[in-house]
XYZ file of C-alpha atoms in Angstrom:
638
model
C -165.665 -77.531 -196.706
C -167.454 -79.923 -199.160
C -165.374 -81.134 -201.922
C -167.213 -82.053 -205.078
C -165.098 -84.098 -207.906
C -166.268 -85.214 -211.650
C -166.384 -88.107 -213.842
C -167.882 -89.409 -216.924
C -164.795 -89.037 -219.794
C -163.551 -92.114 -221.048
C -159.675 -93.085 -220.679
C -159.818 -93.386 -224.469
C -161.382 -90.210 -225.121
C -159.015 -88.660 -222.655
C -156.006 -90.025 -224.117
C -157.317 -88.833 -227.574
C -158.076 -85.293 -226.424
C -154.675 -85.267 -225.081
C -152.642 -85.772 -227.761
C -155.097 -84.169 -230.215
C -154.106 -86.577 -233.110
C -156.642 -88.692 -235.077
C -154.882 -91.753 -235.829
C -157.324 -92.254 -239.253
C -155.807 -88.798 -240.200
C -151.835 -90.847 -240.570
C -151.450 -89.755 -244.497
C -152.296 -86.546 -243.979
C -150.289 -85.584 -240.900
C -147.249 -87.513 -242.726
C -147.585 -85.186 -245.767
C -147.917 -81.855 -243.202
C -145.326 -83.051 -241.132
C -143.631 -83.263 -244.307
C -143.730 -79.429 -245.156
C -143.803 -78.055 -242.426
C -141.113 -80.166 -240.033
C -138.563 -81.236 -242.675
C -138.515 -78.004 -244.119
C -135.245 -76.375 -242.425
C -133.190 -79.338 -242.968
C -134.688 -80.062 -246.383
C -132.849 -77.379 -247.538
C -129.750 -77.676 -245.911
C -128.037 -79.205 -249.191
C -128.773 -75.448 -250.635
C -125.370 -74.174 -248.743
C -123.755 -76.752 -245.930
C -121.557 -79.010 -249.048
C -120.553 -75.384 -250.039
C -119.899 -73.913 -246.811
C -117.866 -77.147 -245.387
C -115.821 -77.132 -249.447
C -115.138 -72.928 -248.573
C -113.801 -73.849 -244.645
C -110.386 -72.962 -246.333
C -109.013 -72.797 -249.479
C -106.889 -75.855 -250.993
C -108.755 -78.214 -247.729
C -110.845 -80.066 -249.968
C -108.202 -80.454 -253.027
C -108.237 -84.137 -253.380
C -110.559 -87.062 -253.626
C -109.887 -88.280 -250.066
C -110.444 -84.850 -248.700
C -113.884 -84.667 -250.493
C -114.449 -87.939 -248.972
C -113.521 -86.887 -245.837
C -116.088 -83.923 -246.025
C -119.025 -85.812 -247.186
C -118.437 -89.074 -244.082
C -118.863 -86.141 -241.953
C -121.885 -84.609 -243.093
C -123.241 -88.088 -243.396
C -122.398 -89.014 -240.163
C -123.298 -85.957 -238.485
C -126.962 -86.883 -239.901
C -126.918 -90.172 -239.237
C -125.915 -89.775 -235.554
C -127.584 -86.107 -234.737
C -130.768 -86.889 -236.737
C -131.469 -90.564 -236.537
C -130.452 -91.750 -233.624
C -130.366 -89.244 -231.314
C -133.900 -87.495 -232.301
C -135.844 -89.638 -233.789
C -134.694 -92.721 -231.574
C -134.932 -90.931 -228.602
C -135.790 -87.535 -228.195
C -139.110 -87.834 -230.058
C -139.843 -90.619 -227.423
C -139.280 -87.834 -224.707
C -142.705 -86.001 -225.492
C -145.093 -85.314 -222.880
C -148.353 -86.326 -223.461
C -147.786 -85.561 -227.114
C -145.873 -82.435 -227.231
C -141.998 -81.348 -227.433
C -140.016 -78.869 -227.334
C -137.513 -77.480 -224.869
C -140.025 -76.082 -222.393
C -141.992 -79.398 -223.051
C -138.675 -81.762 -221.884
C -137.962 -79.230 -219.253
C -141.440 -79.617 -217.469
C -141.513 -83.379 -217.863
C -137.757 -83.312 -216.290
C -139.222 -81.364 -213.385
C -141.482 -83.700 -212.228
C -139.023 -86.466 -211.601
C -136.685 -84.065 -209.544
C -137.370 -82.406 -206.214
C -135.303 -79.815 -206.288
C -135.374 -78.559 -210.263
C -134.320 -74.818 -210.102
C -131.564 -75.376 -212.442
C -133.747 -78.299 -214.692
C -135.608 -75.068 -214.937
C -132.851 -72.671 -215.871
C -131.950 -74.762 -218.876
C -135.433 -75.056 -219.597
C -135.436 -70.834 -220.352
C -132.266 -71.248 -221.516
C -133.080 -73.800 -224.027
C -136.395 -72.158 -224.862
C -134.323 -68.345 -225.154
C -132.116 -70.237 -227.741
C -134.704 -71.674 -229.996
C -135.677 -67.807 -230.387
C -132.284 -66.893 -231.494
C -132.273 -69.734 -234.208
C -135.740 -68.675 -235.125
C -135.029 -65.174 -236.350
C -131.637 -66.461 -238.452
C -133.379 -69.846 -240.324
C -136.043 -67.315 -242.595
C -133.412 -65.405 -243.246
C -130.275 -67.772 -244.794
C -133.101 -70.024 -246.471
C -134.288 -67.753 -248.409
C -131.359 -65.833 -249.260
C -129.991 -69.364 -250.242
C -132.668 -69.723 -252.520
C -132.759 -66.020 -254.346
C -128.917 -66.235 -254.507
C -129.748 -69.073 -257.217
C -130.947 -66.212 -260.256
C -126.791 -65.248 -259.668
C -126.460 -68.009 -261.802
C -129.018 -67.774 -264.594
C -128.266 -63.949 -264.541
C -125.949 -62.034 -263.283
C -126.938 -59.114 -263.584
C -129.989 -59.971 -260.936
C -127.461 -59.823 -258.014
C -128.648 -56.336 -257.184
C -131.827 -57.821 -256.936
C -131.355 -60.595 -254.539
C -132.119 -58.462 -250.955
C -135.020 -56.919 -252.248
C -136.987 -60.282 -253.777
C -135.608 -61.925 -250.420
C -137.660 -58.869 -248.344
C -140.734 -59.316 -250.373
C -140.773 -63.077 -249.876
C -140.203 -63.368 -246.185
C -143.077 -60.444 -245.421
C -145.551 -62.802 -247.572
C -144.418 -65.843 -245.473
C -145.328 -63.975 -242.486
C -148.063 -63.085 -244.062
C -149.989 -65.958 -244.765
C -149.316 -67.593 -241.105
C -152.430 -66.499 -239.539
C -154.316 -69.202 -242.225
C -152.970 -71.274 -240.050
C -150.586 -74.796 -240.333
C -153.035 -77.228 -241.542
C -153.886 -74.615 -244.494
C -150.020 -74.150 -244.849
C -149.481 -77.444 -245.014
C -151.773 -78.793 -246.955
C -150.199 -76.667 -250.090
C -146.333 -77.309 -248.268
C -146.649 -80.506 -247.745
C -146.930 -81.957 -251.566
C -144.467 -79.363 -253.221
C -141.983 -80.747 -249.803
C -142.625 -84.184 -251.478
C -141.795 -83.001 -254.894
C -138.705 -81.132 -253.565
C -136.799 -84.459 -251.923
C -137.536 -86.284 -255.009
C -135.838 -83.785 -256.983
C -133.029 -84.189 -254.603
C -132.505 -87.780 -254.403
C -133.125 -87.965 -258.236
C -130.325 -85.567 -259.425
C -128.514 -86.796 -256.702
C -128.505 -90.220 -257.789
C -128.011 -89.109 -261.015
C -124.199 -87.777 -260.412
C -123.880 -90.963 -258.419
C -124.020 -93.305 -261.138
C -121.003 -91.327 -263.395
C -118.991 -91.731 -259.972
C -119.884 -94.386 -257.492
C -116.918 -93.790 -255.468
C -118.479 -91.496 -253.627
C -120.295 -94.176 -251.650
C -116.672 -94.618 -249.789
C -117.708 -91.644 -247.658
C -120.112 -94.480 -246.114
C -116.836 -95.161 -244.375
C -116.596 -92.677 -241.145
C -112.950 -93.649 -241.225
C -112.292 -90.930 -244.264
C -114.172 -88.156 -241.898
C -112.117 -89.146 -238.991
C -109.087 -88.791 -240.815
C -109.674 -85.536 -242.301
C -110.486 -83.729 -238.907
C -107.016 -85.672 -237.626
C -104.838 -84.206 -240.886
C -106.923 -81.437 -240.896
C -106.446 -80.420 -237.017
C -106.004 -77.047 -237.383
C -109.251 -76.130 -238.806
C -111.138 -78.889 -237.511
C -113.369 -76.535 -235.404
C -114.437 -74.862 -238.331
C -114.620 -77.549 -240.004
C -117.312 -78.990 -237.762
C -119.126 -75.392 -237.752
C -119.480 -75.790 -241.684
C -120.848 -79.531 -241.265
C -123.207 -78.528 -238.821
C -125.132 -76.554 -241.154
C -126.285 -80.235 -242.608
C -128.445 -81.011 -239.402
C -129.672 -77.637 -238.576
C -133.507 -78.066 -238.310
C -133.515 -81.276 -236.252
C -134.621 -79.015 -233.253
C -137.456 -78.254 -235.003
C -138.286 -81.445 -235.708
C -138.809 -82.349 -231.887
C -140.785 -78.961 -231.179
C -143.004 -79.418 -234.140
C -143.995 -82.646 -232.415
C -147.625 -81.225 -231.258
C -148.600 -80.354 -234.303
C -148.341 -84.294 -236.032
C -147.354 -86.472 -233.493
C -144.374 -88.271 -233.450
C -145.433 -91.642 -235.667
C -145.855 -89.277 -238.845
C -142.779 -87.496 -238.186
C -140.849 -90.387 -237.805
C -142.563 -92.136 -241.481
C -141.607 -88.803 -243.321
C -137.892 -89.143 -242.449
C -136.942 -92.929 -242.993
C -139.616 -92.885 -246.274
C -138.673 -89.935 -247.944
C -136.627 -87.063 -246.209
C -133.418 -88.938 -245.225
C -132.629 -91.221 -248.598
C -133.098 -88.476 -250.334
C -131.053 -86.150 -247.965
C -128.036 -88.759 -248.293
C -128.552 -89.461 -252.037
C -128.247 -85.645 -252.701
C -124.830 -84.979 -250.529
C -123.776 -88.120 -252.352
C -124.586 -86.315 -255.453
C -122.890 -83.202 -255.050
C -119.529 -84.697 -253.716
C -119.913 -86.910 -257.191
C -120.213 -84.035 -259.191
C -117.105 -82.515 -257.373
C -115.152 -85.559 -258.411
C -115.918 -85.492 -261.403
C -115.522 -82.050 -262.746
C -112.637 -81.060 -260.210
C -113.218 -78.954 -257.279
C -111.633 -75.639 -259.279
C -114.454 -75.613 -261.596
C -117.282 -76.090 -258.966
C -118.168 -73.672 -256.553
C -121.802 -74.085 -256.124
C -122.154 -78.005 -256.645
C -125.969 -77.649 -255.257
C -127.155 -76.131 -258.481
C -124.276 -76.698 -261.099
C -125.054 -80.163 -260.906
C -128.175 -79.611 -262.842
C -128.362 -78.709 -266.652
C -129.055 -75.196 -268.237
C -132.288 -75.753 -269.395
C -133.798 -77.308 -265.615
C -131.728 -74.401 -263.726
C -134.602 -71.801 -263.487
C -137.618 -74.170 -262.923
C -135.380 -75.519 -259.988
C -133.839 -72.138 -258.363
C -138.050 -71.754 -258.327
C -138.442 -74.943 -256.155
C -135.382 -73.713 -254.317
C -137.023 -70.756 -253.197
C -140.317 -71.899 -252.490
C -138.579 -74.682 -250.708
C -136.489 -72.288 -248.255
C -139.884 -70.483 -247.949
C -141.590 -73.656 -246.608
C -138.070 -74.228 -244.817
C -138.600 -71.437 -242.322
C -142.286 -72.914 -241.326
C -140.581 -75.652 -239.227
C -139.012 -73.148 -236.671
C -141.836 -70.088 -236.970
C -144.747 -72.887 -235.824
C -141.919 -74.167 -233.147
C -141.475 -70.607 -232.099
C -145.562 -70.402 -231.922
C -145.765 -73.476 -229.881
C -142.435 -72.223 -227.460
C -144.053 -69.168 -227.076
C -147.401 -70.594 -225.812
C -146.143 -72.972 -223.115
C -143.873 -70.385 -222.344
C -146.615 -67.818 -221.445
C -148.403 -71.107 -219.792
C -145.511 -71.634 -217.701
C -145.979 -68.252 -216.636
C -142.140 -67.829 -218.365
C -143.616 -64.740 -220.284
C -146.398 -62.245 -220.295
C -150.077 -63.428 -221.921
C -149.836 -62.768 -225.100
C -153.006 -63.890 -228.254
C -153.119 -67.349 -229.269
C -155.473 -68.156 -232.172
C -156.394 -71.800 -232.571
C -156.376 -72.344 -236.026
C -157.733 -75.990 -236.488
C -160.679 -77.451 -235.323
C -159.579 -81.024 -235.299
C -155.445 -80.538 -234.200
C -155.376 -79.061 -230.777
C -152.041 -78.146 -231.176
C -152.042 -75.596 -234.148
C -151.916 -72.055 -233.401
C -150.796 -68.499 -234.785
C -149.664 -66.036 -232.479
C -149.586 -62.437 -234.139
C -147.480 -60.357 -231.811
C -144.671 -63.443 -232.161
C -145.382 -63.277 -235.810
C -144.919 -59.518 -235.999
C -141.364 -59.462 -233.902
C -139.897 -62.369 -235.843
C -140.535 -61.015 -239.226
C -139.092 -57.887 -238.483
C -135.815 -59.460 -236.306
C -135.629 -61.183 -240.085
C -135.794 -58.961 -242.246
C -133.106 -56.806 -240.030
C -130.702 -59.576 -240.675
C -131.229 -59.546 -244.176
C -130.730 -56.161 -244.614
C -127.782 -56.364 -242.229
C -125.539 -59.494 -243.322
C -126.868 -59.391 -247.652
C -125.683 -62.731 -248.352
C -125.886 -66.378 -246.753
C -122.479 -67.034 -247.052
C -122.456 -63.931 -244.541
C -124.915 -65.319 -242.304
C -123.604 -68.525 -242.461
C -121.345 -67.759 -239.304
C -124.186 -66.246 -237.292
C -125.518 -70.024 -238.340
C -125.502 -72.630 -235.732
C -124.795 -71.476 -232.193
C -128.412 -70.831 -231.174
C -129.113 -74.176 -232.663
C -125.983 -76.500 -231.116
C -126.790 -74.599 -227.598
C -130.280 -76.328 -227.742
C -128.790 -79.625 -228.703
C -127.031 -79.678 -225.686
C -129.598 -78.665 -223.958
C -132.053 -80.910 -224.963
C -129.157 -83.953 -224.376
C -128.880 -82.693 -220.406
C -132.701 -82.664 -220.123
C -133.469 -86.166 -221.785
C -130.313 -87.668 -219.494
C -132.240 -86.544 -216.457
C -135.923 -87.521 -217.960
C -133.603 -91.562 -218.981
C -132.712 -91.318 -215.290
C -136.202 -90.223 -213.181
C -138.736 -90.776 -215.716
C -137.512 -94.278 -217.321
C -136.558 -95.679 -214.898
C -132.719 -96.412 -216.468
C -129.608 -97.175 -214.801
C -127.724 -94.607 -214.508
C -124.456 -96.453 -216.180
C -127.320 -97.065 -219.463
C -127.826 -93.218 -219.143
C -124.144 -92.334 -219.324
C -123.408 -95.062 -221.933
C -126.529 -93.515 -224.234
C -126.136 -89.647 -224.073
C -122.067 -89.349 -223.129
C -121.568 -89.796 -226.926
C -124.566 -87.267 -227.780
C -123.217 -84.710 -224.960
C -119.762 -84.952 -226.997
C -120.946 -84.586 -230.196
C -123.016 -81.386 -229.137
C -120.778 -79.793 -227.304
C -117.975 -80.511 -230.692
C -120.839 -78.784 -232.491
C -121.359 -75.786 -229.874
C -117.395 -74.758 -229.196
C -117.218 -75.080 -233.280
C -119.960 -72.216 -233.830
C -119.278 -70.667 -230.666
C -115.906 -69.599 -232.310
C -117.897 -67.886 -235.043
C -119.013 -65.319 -232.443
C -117.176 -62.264 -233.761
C -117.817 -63.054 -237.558
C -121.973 -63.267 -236.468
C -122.208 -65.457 -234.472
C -123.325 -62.975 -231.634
C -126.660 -61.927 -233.249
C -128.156 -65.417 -232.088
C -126.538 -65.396 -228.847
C -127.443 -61.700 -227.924
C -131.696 -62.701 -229.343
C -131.463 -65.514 -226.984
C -129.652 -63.931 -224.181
C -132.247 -61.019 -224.526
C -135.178 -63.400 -224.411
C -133.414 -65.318 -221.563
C -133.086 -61.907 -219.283
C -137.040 -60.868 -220.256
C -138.099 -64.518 -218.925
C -136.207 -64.052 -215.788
C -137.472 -60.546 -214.960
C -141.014 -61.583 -215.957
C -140.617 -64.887 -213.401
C -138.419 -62.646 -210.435
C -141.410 -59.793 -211.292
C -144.232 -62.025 -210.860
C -142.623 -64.132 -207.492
C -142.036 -60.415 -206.223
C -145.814 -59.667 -206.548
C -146.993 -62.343 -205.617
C -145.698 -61.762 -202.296
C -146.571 -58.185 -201.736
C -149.907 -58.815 -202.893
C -150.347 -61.848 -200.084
C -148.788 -59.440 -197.530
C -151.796 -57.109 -198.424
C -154.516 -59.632 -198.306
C -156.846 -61.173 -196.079
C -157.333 -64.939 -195.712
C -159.914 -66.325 -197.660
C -161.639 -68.231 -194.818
C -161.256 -65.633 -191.922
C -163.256 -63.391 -194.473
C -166.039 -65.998 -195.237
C -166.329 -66.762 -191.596
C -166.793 -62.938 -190.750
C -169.289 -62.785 -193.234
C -171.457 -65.333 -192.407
C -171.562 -64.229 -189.156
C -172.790 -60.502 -190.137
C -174.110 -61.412 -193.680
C -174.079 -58.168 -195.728
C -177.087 -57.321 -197.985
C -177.579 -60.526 -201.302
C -178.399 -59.597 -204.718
C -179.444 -62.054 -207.181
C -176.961 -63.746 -209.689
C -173.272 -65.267 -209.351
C -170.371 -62.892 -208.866
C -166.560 -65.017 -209.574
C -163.722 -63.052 -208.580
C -160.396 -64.292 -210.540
C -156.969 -64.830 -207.973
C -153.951 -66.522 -208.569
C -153.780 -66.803 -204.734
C -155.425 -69.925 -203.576
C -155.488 -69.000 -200.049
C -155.889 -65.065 -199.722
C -159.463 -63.430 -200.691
C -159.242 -61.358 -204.292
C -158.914 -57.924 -204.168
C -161.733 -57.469 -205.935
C -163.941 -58.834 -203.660
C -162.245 -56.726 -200.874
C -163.094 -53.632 -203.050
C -166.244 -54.674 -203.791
C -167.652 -55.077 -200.156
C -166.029 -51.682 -199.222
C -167.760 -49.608 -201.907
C -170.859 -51.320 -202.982
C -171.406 -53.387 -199.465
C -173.518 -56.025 -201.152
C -172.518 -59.702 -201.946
C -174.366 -61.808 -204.582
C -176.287 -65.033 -204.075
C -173.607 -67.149 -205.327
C -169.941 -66.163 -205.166
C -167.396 -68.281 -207.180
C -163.583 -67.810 -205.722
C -161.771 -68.932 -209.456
C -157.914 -69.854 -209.725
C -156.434 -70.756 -212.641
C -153.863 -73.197 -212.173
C -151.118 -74.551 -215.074
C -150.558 -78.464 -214.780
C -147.441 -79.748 -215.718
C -149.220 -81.922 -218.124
C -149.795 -80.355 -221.618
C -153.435 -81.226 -221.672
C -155.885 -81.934 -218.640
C -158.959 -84.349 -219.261
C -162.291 -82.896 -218.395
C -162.777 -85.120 -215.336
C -159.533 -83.666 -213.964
C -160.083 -79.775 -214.885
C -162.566 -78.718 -212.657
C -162.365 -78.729 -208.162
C -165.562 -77.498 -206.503
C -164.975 -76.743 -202.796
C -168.073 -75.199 -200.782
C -167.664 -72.790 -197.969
C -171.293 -72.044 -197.222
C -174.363 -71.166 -199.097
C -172.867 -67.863 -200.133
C -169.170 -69.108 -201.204
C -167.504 -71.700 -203.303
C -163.373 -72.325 -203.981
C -163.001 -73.438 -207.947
C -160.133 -74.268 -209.171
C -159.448 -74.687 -212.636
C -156.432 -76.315 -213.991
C -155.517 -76.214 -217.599
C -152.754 -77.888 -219.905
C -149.743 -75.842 -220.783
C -150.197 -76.625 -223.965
C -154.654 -75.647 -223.657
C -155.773 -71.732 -224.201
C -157.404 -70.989 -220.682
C -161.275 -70.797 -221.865
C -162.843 -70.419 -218.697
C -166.282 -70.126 -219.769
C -166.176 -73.650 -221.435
C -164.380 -74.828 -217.900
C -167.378 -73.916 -216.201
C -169.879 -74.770 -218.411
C -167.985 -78.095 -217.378
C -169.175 -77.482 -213.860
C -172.877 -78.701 -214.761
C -171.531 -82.350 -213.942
C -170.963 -81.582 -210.555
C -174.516 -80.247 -209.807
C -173.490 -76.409 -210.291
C -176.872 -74.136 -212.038
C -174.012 -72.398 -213.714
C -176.193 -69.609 -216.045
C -173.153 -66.635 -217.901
C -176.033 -64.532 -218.450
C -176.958 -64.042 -214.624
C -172.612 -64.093 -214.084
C -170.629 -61.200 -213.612
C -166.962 -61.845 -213.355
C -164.635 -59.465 -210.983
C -161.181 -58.693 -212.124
C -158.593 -56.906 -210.587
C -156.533 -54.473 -212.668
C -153.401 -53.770 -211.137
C -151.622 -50.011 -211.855
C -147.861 -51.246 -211.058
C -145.631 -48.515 -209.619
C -141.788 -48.994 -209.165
C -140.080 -48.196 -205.998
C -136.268 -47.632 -204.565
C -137.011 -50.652 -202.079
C -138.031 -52.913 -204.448
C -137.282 -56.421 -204.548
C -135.133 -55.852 -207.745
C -133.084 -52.850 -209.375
C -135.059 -49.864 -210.179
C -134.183 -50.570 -214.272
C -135.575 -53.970 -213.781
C -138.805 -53.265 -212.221
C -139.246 -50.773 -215.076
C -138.909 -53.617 -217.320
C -141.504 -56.281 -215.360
C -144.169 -52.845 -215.056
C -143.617 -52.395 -219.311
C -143.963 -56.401 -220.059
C -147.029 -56.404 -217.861
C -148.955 -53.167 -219.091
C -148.326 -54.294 -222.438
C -149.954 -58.758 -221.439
C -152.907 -59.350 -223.214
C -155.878 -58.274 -221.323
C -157.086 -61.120 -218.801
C -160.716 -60.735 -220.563
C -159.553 -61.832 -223.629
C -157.069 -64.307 -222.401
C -159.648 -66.022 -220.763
C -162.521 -65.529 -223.169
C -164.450 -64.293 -220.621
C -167.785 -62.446 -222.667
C -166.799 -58.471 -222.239
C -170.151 -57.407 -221.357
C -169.934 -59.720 -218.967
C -166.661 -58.527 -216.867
C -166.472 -55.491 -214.024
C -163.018 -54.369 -213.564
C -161.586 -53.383 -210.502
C -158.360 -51.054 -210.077
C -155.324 -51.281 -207.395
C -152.334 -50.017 -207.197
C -149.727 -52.043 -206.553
C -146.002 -50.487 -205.611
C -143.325 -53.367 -205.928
């Protein structure tokens, strides 16, 4: 066989096509990455004070126990958020993207054997699903539960304005995040400046409360406070919830905007807030305050600000519904999940998309838990597992990407994530003992996403071998038919496989009930690179068999939407005439039946056969032209 390869892209156009961020474009991806990924723990002040003053009542009675509270919460930032993320997570991105799946895949490629790097991959990615369905939910309901104290007599009210919010927010996604943002991102800007402004505020009548600085008055209050440490911790972690976010939403801005957002604006303001609230606290008495977060501010600002509030928790839940979007699409890249639509929705940020069947089952798993729980105090203990599970996931993955990707020592590995691993796993056994009060609704969402992925990837390994059993190799076929060459019609027939080496079924079909070939027959498989993007001098491989046959294969980024029409129209550079309006691509449609003998149980096959009939259709997937396509059916009993 001939093998053809390309050229002609430039390292520095490749390098900006990969990563899909203008750098002239800073301020503007700084102000997006501002409403959009700082959103969720924007609004953390809203309840986590509260939640970690309610742990227990008489806990926070004193000035050294409200201390105590606010080193932790400061702390927790500080170490969680700072360090460990935006030090060195953020730096973990492949080729410009993050994420769970995105750290899993780059974690692969420096191990030989990486079943189980891959088994926290889907476990990570399932748990990321279970936060997204509970952040929408308690932000908003946060928010709402604000008119409580302007009226009272509202409180009815508070489900149903939180229903009609979160089915707008859902609403508006398929305008796409750079529209989002563009209206998030400067009423974001407005909202932290409120924070650190009535934060500081409160700070000035009582500057003690800059002792909390001290992570001595933390320590000691988990060490007098033993018994209810653990929930303790639980309550704090609702300060840092959203920091997962921040690392998946790292496609969409890039990581030098996300980083400017936090250290300008998001985290003095985050700290000058908490700082606020424990002030206040001190100086009215913890009896008299039981909602510091909007007590703090006077009558007459109280309804313009439960406003920002709510359009704040709004914007809040954008960071994890784009992160579930952008999960969701390597995920199906991967081959983790079934094809499902992805709409680009940006011309000029590669990495912005709207998915409407993931839009669809998240705002309906939301608004079930709003219905459900009523409150946010209620949902405040179904808070935090999903998210401290892919903490620790996350701190596993970047150990092994320190260890085989940098290059580290392995002592410098230990000495950097030990302290992380600790931390998260504090964090995880303190929500994991909310599991009865809530906790479980995460857990079972990310357990049920976790068992779908693994049927969908046992499923497709399954068929993938009874389909090879089945075929015929791809060069004993071409070598029989150039021997007895059946009758040519003009044009250029490509038949789709996944199978590199075995010849598609459609062809097979083809030459037993039409017994014609065409001039030109294209063998196309579609291959998934590790990389999230693949430069155009890398995409295409052109092997020739003979006059009549050609191997391409194309291989796409997990992060890129398989367009195989523009892939090759790429082809051109290598010498191929390729013309789509003298093309006529084959597909095989598979009818899957279950059967007794089946690789897995019968209830699981009937599982793989429902997530497949209800995949996006391969023409669409592909963006192959429909007039264009001639579908072939097999049955196929696995």
């Amino acid at each position: 066989m001939t093998q053809t390869t390309s050229s002609g892209v430039t390292a520095g156009a490749a390098a900006t096509e990969q990563t899909g961020h203008a750098k002239g474009r800073l301020p503007i991806l700084t102000l997006g990455a501002l409403g959009v990924v700082y959103g969720d723990i924007g609004t953390s002040p809203i309840y986590a004070f509260r939640q970690a003053m309610a742990v227990r009542p008489g806990a926070a009675s004193t000035e050294a126990e409200v201390l105590g509270l606010l080193s932790l919460i400061v702390w927790a930032l500080t170490a969680t958020v700072t360090i460990k993320y935006i030090f060195f997570v953020t730096r973990a991105d492949n080729k410009g993207e993050g994420g769970t799946l995105s750290l899993m895949s780059l974690a692969r490629s420096g191990v030989a054997k990486g079943g189980w790097i891959t088994a926290l991959g889907v476990l990570g990615a399932a748990l990321f699903f279970g936060d997204a369905i509970i952040t929408p939910a308690i932000s908003v309901l946060s928010a709402v539960e604000g008119v409580e104290l302007i009226a009272p007599q509202l409180t009815s009210w508070v489900v149903p304005m939180t229903v009609v919010i979160i089915i707008g927010l859902f609403a508006v996604q398929r305008f796409g995040t750079a529209k989002i943002s563009i209206a998030f991102g400067p009423i974001m800007g407005l909202w932290f400046l409120t924070l650190g402004i009535s934060g500081l505020i409160h700070i000035i009548d009582k500057p003690e409360v800059l002792l909390a600085l001290n992570p001595a008055y933390g320590i000691s209050f988990l060490i007098t406070h033993w018994n209810i440490a653990f929930v303790v911790i639980g309550a704090i972690f609702l300060a840092i919830t959203g920091a997962e976010a921040l690392y998946v939403d790292l496609g969409h801005f890039g990581r030098r905007p996300i980083v400017i957002a936090w250290f300008v604006l998001v985290f003095p303001c985050l700290l000058l807030n908490y700082f606020g609230q424990g002030a206040f606290v001190l100086y009215h008495g913890v009896g008299a305050t039981d909602n510091p977060f909007f007590q703090m501010h006077p009558d007459w600002f109280l309804l313009p600000f439960v406003l920002l509030a709510t359009v704040a928790t709004v914007i809040a839940s954008q960071a994890v519904i784009t992160g579930t979007y952008s999960l969701a699409q390597q995920a199906i890249a991967l081959n983790f999940l079934p094809r499902m639509t992805v709409q680009h929705t940006s011309d000029t940020q590669s990495g912005q998309i709207y998915m409407p069947q993931i839009n669809a089952m998240l705002m309906i798993l939301v608004l079930l838990l709003v219905l459900s729980f009523g409150s946010s105090a209620a949902l405040s203990n179904a808070y935090g597992i999903a998210v401290s599970g892919v903490m620790l996931v996350t701190g596993v993955l970047l150990a092994v990407v320190m260890w085989r990707r940098w290059n580290w020592h392995p002592g410098a590995v230990l000495l950097v994530i030990v302290p992380f691993l600790l931390l998260d796993g504090a964090f995880f056994t303190a929500n994991a003992s909310k599991i009865l009060q809530g906790g479980w609704v995460p857990a079972v969402a990310a357990l049920v996403v976790a068992a779908l992925m693994w049927v969908w990837i046992m499923g497709r390994k399954r068929l993938s071998e009874k389909t090879r059993r089945d075929e015929v190799p791809l060069e004993f076929l071409v070598e029989n038919l150039s021997k007895k060459k059946p009758m040519t019609v003009p044009g250029t027939a490509v038949f789709l496989t996944s199978d590199i080496e075995g010849a598609p079924t459609a062809l097979l079909h083809s030459l037993k009930h039409y017994k014609v070939l065409h001039e030109k027959n294209v063998i196309l498989t579609v291959l998934t690179s590790d990389k999230p993007r693949v430069p155009d001098d890398e995409k295409i491989r052109i092997d020739a068999y003979n006059d009549l046959f050609y191997r391409v294969v194309v291989t796409f980024g997990y992060m890129e939407t398989p367009n195989i029409p523009k892939a090759l129209a790429l082809a051109r550079k290598l010498g191929w005439k390729f013309d789509i309006m003298s093309t006529s691509f084959f597909l095989s449609r598979r009818s899957l039946k279950s059967s007794p003998k089946g690789g897995m149980p019968l209830f699981l096959d009937k599982i793989f056969i429902g997530l497949a009939r209800n995949a996006t259709d391969a023409t669409e997937y592909f963006h192959i032209p429909t007039g264009r396509v001639v579908e072939i059916g097999t049955q196929v009993v696995i």
